[in-house]
Every structure is written in structure tokens, then in C-alpha cells.
Amino acid sequence: MTTRPPARPDTVSVFRSSGAQPAGTGTRPAGTPPRAAGPDPRAAEPDPLRWWALTVIALAQLTVLLDGTIVNIALPSAQADLGMGDGSRQWVITAYSLALGGLLLLGGRVVDLVGRKRAFVVGLLGFSVASAVGGAATTPVMLFAARAGQGAFAALLMPTALSLVVTMFTDPRERGRAFGVFGTISGVGSAAGLILGGLLTEYLGWRWCMYVNVPIALVAIGGGLRVLREDERSAGGARLDVVGALWGCGGVAAAVYGFSTAEARGWADAVVLGALAASAVLLVVFAVRQGRVRDPLLPLRVVRERMRAGALGIAALGQIGTFAVLLFVTYYLQVVLGYSAVAAGVAFLPLTVGMTCGVTLAARLAPRLSAGPALVMPALLVAAAGALLLTRVGTDSSYATLVLPALVLCGLGLGGAAMTAMTVATAGVAPADSGAASAVFTTAQQVGGSVGTAVLNTVAASVAADRLAGAASEGARAEAVVHGFTVALWAVVGLLVAGAAAALFLTTRRGAGVARGRAGAR
């Protein structure tokens, strides 16, 4: 076998893409159908429409991310309008998270089997239809079903979007910039959902928090049909592992459900314990099966490499920190300081700015530095410093002098860590496995967010309840709430510092581990 030396040896690291084969090699990614003799010009030349395609992909990603927070603001109005009970309102959120978390692994493999462009269009179309149904809901059950539909199509759309970026941008520097845009959208989408949700609910009604997805999705569909090219699908003999999908998706869904309902039911509740136990069993069976079947839902080569596994852990940890900051600061601003929903959304803009700067900085440094401690450790420590600053808030703290700088630091650190984790988790993955790799990365974030929200919120609530014992004044209640947030944020600081220390082991040795993963994937 003849090989050609790389044009830039300094970039042969975890940041080098495996989306294109060097000219003259005799190997091809597993699962790719044989080609006719002669070079494939598409494999050697970058897609001329890739930057236009990135705009469309970012728009689709924004649609999903907006929906993640915009509905939270609209929930009280929807509950009153549809006559929803307090015990059932949680299903507006839970139905979405269950469908999304449970179907991500399946969605990622479907992307690899049917093709990225087709999955992109179908995912957006289904998401827009489910959004329209939710906006027109006349009963709580109709809204729950629409939210589950949104989650199901988001489970197809999210890994498709990341997979498209991975496969279209093969140059390390270009991929870093593309990931920078992708990561920035993630930060902007969550904060924009808070602001847009407040504005739409206040001036147009809660239904427009669902309807707003439709025009955005239709524009993205039109753009995708125009600028995305048809991509190669897996070999004709490949089949979807339906049994594996049942085990894997069921395991993730059980985990998301167990952690999501732990706060309301209590950690000792039989339903919560049963869901978590079932999740553990199903995921073990799923992992064993994936090593034995011919066409696994999640090829174990995708997660077996140490650096990639470490990146997935960092992705989950970063999402825990992000959800904790969003949850506690939202309640602090609205419940303790008395901000309106719109004002609280605007107050989160520094977090978005910090995330944007963190992602951009990491994208610029990625091709020059190791993906290990040189980027991950400082990012997590900066985020820990922001969380540490938030532990100092009181019932009368100044937003400008305490909360604002804390949000900027958290944004910088969490944005940089997320960008680096995304880069490492998708580096060295064969095109035929890009959907699965993207799905497992998104699953790590989804499960991390669910676990973090449930555990930390339970800690905050229990600590506040203990402090409230025997106190009845409004001032004492506010102090108890703030004390609960403070204790939970100390836990976040500990997790981020521990993650920075673990990164020293999990993401060192530069690109050696990923290079082995790349070789094993071919």
C-alpha cells in the first residue's frame, strides 16, 4: 500500500478529519460500497457550497435549541389555557426529553443508513409538523403528543446536523471555524429561547412559542434541498439492528425518565429506582449485543478509544454545569430578585457572549494545541471560577458586580470545553460512522443534563427545606432558597475541578489514541 506524506505534519492530531482519504491509499471506510476505478473528485476537493450549507445547518440547529427553552417560559400560560393539572404539566417537558434522549442512538444510525441530506430534510419537516400540531393543541394530551413528536424528530435532526459538519469540513482549520459557528449557535439558541419565549407569550400568546418553529424550519428545508449534496449511504447489505435499538433506546429513555422524575417522586420512590435499575440492565445488554451483531446500532469502535470516551465525559460534565447555571440563576433572578421573564432572559446575554467567545477562542487554538490539558483543563477551571463566584450571591446581591461577571466566566469556560469535546469526540471517525458518533455525543450531553438537573435540583431543594424549618417570614424563605442554590453550586464547582483533573488522564497523549481509533474504523 502506498501512502502520501501529510502536507502539514503539525496538524496530524485529533483535529485532523478522516472525512477524506489521502490520494493513493488502498483503504476505504467500513460500510462504504465499492467504487469504480479511478479517484473520486468529491473525496479530494472540499464542497464548494460548504459555507452556505453551514448556514442552513446552523438554522436547523437553532430551531431545535430555541424549542428547548422557549417552551419553559410558555408553560404557565399553556397550563391555564388547556386546563392542565399541576401533576401532569411536567409531561410537556418530559415527553420531549424522553423521545429525544431515547431515540438519539437510533436517529444517529438512521442517518448513516439513509444519508445525511435525506435525514436532514425529513427531520426538519417532521419537527415543523409536530410544532404546528402543538400550537393548535386543544387538550393536554394533544400537546404532550406533539412534544413527543418534536423530540423524536429532533433525535434525527441533531446528529444529522453535527454529522454534516464533520463530513463536509475536512480541513482542520476550517472544521475548527465550522465547529465554532456550531457551538456559538448552541449558546445563542438557549438564551434566545428565554427572551423570545417571554416576548411571544406576553404579546402573541403561548401557541406562537410552537408556531415560530414552522417558518424557520421551512426556510432551512428549502436551503438544505438547494445546497446540501447527496451523500453516500452505507453498503446495500447493511441493516438496522432493531433489537439493539430497543435495548439501547429503552435504556437511555429509562435513565432520562428516572432522573427527570426523581425530584418530584423522591430518590427512594419505587418507580424512580425501577427506572434506573432497568436502564442499567438494558444498557449492559445493549453493549454486549453491539459487540456481536454484524451491523451494530453503535459500533463499539466509536467509543472504545480513550480520548473519545474522555471527550464524551467532558461533554456530559459541561452540560451539567450549563443546566445548573441556567436553572439556578433563572430562579434567583425571578424568585429572589423579582425579575420578569423577559428581563431574566436579557440578563442571560452575558452568558451567551461568554460562550461565543469561549467557542471562538477554542476553535482558533484547536489546530495549534493539543486537545488535552492545553484546552480542556483551563476551560473547565474558568467555568469553575464562574460557579464559585455565584456561590457568593445573597438575597440583595448586585447583578452588575457579581452575577454578570460570573455568567461571563461560566460562558467562557463551558463554551471552550464544549467546543473541544465536540472536536475530539468526532475526530478520526469514518464517514460511515459519523452519524453514530454525533448521536453518542449528543446523548452524552442529554443524559448529563438530565442527571445534573435532577441531582442538583434535589440537593438545592432539600437544603432549602432544612433551612426553612421553623421559619415563616419572606426574608427567611428567600435566604433559604439562596442557601440551597449556593450548596448546589459548590457541588458544580467540585465537579468542574474534578473534570479538569480527570482531563489530564483522559485527553493526553495528543492524537495517538485517536489515530488508533481511525485505523480501527477502516
PDB file of C-alpha atoms in Angstrom, residues 27-154:
ATOM      1  CA  THR A  27      -8.280   1.524   2.086  1.00  0.00           C
ATOM      2  CA  ARG A  28     -11.820   2.784   2.470  1.00  0.00           C
ATOM      3  CA  PRO A  29     -14.091   3.276   5.487  1.00  0.00           C
ATOM      4  CA  ALA A  30     -16.008   0.254   6.702  1.00  0.00           C
ATOM      5  CA  GLY A  31     -19.539   0.182   5.386  1.00  0.00           C
ATOM      6  CA  THR A  32     -18.734   2.200   2.244  1.00  0.00           C
ATOM      7  CA  PRO A  33     -19.762   0.483  -1.007  1.00  0.00           C
ATOM      8  CA  PRO A  34     -17.006  -0.316  -3.521  1.00  0.00           C
ATOM      9  CA  ARG A  35     -16.314   2.399  -6.043  1.00  0.00           C
ATOM     10  CA  ALA A  36     -15.462   2.227  -9.670  1.00  0.00           C
ATOM     11  CA  ALA A  37     -11.797   2.501 -10.620  1.00  0.00           C
ATOM     12  CA  GLY A  38     -10.385   5.985 -10.576  1.00  0.00           C
ATOM     13  CA  PRO A  39     -10.281   8.728  -7.972  1.00  0.00           C
ATOM     14  CA  ASP A  40     -13.386  10.279  -6.525  1.00  0.00           C
ATOM     15  CA  PRO A  41     -13.065  14.030  -7.043  1.00  0.00           C
ATOM     16  CA  ARG A  42     -15.520  14.704  -4.209  1.00  0.00           C
ATOM     17  CA  ALA A  43     -13.238  12.933  -1.741  1.00  0.00           C
ATOM     18  CA  ALA A  44     -10.262  15.116  -2.710  1.00  0.00           C
ATOM     19  CA  GLU A  45     -11.930  18.515  -3.075  1.00  0.00           C
ATOM     20  CA  PRO A  46     -13.962  20.315  -0.416  1.00  0.00           C
ATOM     21  CA  ASP A  47     -17.601  21.011  -1.111  1.00  0.00           C
ATOM     22  CA  PRO A  48     -17.776  24.480  -2.747  1.00  0.00           C
ATOM     23  CA  LEU A  49     -21.125  25.126  -1.049  1.00  0.00           C
ATOM     24  CA  ARG A  50     -19.980  24.034   2.406  1.00  0.00           C
ATOM     25  CA  TRP A  51     -20.206  27.513   3.993  1.00  0.00           C
ATOM     26  CA  TRP A  52     -23.712  28.058   2.630  1.00  0.00           C
ATOM     27  CA  ALA A  53     -24.574  24.596   3.896  1.00  0.00           C
ATOM     28  CA  LEU A  54     -23.237  25.529   7.333  1.00  0.00           C
ATOM     29  CA  THR A  55     -25.663  28.464   7.419  1.00  0.00           C
ATOM     30  CA  VAL A  56     -28.567  26.114   6.740  1.00  0.00           C
ATOM     31  CA  ILE A  57     -27.332  23.578   9.283  1.00  0.00           C
ATOM     32  CA  ALA A  58     -26.952  26.310  11.911  1.00  0.00           C
ATOM     33  CA  LEU A  59     -30.503  27.492  11.214  1.00  0.00           C
ATOM     34  CA  ALA A  60     -31.837  23.963  11.745  1.00  0.00           C
ATOM     35  CA  GLN A  61     -29.831  23.602  14.956  1.00  0.00           C
ATOM     36  CA  LEU A  62     -31.180  26.942  16.152  1.00  0.00           C
ATOM     37  CA  THR A  63     -34.740  25.702  15.621  1.00  0.00           C
ATOM     38  CA  VAL A  64     -34.221  22.741  17.945  1.00  0.00           C
ATOM     39  CA  LEU A  65     -32.313  24.713  20.569  1.00  0.00           C
ATOM     40  CA  LEU A  66     -34.871  27.509  20.690  1.00  0.00           C
ATOM     41  CA  ASP A  67     -37.533  24.927  21.412  1.00  0.00           C
ATOM     42  CA  GLY A  68     -35.514  23.577  24.326  1.00  0.00           C
ATOM     43  CA  THR A  69     -36.027  26.730  26.413  1.00  0.00           C
ATOM     44  CA  ILE A  70     -38.848  28.661  24.777  1.00  0.00           C
ATOM     45  CA  VAL A  71     -41.497  26.199  25.968  1.00  0.00           C
ATOM     46  CA  ASN A  72     -40.419  26.563  29.598  1.00  0.00           C
ATOM     47  CA  ILE A  73     -41.424  30.231  29.526  1.00  0.00           C
ATOM     48  CA  ALA A  74     -44.758  29.437  27.846  1.00  0.00           C
ATOM     49  CA  LEU A  75     -45.689  26.553  30.164  1.00  0.00           C
ATOM     50  CA  PRO A  76     -47.685  28.516  32.790  1.00  0.00           C
ATOM     51  CA  SER A  77     -49.867  30.107  30.100  1.00  0.00           C
ATOM     52  CA  ALA A  78     -50.373  26.787  28.296  1.00  0.00           C
ATOM     53  CA  GLN A  79     -51.342  25.115  31.567  1.00  0.00           C
ATOM     54  CA  ALA A  80     -54.008  27.715  32.290  1.00  0.00           C
ATOM     55  CA  ASP A  81     -55.366  27.706  28.726  1.00  0.00           C
ATOM     56  CA  LEU A  82     -55.672  23.923  28.398  1.00  0.00           C
ATOM     57  CA  GLY A  83     -56.774  23.252  31.975  1.00  0.00           C
ATOM     58  CA  MET A  84     -53.679  21.184  32.697  1.00  0.00           C
ATOM     59  CA  GLY A  85     -53.240  19.849  36.220  1.00  0.00           C
ATOM     60  CA  ASP A  86     -50.146  20.527  38.311  1.00  0.00           C
ATOM     61  CA  GLY A  87     -49.349  16.829  38.366  1.00  0.00           C
ATOM     62  CA  SER A  88     -49.397  16.447  34.578  1.00  0.00           C
ATOM     63  CA  ARG A  89     -47.779  19.681  33.405  1.00  0.00           C
ATOM     64  CA  GLN A  90     -44.316  18.144  33.710  1.00  0.00           C
ATOM     65  CA  TRP A  91     -45.128  15.963  30.684  1.00  0.00           C
ATOM     66  CA  VAL A  92     -44.807  18.980  28.405  1.00  0.00           C
ATOM     67  CA  ILE A  93     -41.085  18.826  29.205  1.00  0.00           C
ATOM     68  CA  THR A  94     -40.717  15.123  29.980  1.00  0.00           C
ATOM     69  CA  ALA A  95     -42.394  13.903  26.755  1.00  0.00           C
ATOM     70  CA  TYR A  96     -39.857  15.862  24.713  1.00  0.00           C
ATOM     71  CA  SER A  97     -36.794  14.806  26.718  1.00  0.00           C
ATOM     72  CA  LEU A  98     -37.848  11.145  26.763  1.00  0.00           C
ATOM     73  CA  ALA A  99     -38.328  10.997  22.996  1.00  0.00           C
ATOM     74  CA  LEU A 100     -35.123  12.923  22.313  1.00  0.00           C
ATOM     75  CA  GLY A 101     -32.911  11.053  24.743  1.00  0.00           C
ATOM     76  CA  GLY A 102     -34.391   7.653  23.978  1.00  0.00           C
ATOM     77  CA  LEU A 103     -34.167   7.891  20.183  1.00  0.00           C
ATOM     78  CA  LEU A 104     -30.831   9.676  19.670  1.00  0.00           C
ATOM     79  CA  LEU A 105     -28.800   6.498  19.161  1.00  0.00           C
ATOM     80  CA  LEU A 106     -31.374   5.180  16.709  1.00  0.00           C
ATOM     81  CA  GLY A 107     -31.502   8.521  14.907  1.00  0.00           C
ATOM     82  CA  GLY A 108     -27.722   8.594  14.537  1.00  0.00           C
ATOM     83  CA  ARG A 109     -27.631   5.189  12.889  1.00  0.00           C
ATOM     84  CA  VAL A 110     -30.557   6.026  10.623  1.00  0.00           C
ATOM     85  CA  VAL A 111     -28.518   8.994   9.388  1.00  0.00           C
ATOM     86  CA  ASP A 112     -25.697   6.653   8.359  1.00  0.00           C
ATOM     87  CA  LEU A 113     -28.086   4.275   6.609  1.00  0.00           C
ATOM     88  CA  VAL A 114     -30.382   6.638   4.679  1.00  0.00           C
ATOM     89  CA  GLY A 115     -27.998   9.515   4.013  1.00  0.00           C
ATOM     90  CA  ARG A 116     -27.458  12.859   5.706  1.00  0.00           C
ATOM     91  CA  LYS A 117     -29.355  15.090   3.273  1.00  0.00           C
ATOM     92  CA  ARG A 118     -32.471  12.930   3.361  1.00  0.00           C
ATOM     93  CA  ALA A 119     -32.355  12.641   7.165  1.00  0.00           C
ATOM     94  CA  PHE A 120     -31.894  16.416   7.435  1.00  0.00           C
ATOM     95  CA  VAL A 121     -34.979  17.212   5.352  1.00  0.00           C
ATOM     96  CA  VAL A 122     -37.163  14.546   6.998  1.00  0.00           C
ATOM     97  CA  GLY A 123     -36.094  15.635  10.476  1.00  0.00           C
ATOM     98  CA  LEU A 124     -36.905  19.290   9.810  1.00  0.00           C
ATOM     99  CA  LEU A 125     -40.202  18.506   8.123  1.00  0.00           C
ATOM    100  CA  GLY A 126     -41.337  16.258  10.968  1.00  0.00           C
ATOM    101  CA  PHE A 127     -40.238  18.776  13.577  1.00  0.00           C
ATOM    102  CA  SER A 128     -42.207  21.580  11.893  1.00  0.00           C
ATOM    103  CA  VAL A 129     -45.366  19.441  11.614  1.00  0.00           C
ATOM    104  CA  ALA A 130     -45.134  18.425  15.287  1.00  0.00           C
ATOM    105  CA  SER A 131     -44.651  22.101  16.231  1.00  0.00           C
ATOM    106  CA  ALA A 132     -47.758  23.105  14.276  1.00  0.00           C
ATOM    107  CA  VAL A 133     -49.791  20.372  15.987  1.00  0.00           C
ATOM    108  CA  GLY A 134     -48.553  21.565  19.375  1.00  0.00           C
ATOM    109  CA  GLY A 135     -49.515  25.149  18.611  1.00  0.00           C
ATOM    110  CA  ALA A 136     -53.028  24.032  17.616  1.00  0.00           C
ATOM    111  CA  ALA A 137     -53.434  21.713  20.653  1.00  0.00           C
ATOM    112  CA  THR A 138     -56.877  21.771  22.240  1.00  0.00           C
ATOM    113  CA  THR A 139     -56.192  19.236  25.010  1.00  0.00           C
ATOM    114  CA  PRO A 140     -53.195  18.463  27.234  1.00  0.00           C
ATOM    115  CA  VAL A 141     -52.792  15.020  25.635  1.00  0.00           C
ATOM    116  CA  MET A 142     -52.566  16.588  22.181  1.00  0.00           C
ATOM    117  CA  LEU A 143     -49.813  18.900  23.409  1.00  0.00           C
ATOM    118  CA  PHE A 144     -47.960  16.019  25.081  1.00  0.00           C
ATOM    119  CA  ALA A 145     -48.079  14.005  21.847  1.00  0.00           C
ATOM    120  CA  ALA A 146     -46.824  16.967  19.814  1.00  0.00           C
ATOM    121  CA  ARG A 147     -43.932  17.469  22.200  1.00  0.00           C
ATOM    122  CA  ALA A 148     -43.015  13.786  21.920  1.00  0.00           C
ATOM    123  CA  GLY A 149     -43.087  14.157  18.130  1.00  0.00           C
ATOM    124  CA  GLN A 150     -40.788  17.164  18.345  1.00  0.00           C
ATOM    125  CA  GLY A 151     -38.364  15.143  20.463  1.00  0.00           C
ATOM    126  CA  ALA A 152     -38.437  12.185  18.075  1.00  0.00           C
ATOM    127  CA  PHE A 153     -37.613  14.276  15.008  1.00  0.00           C
ATOM    128  CA  ALA A 154     -35.046  16.292  16.972  1.00  0.00           C
TER     129      ALA A 154
END
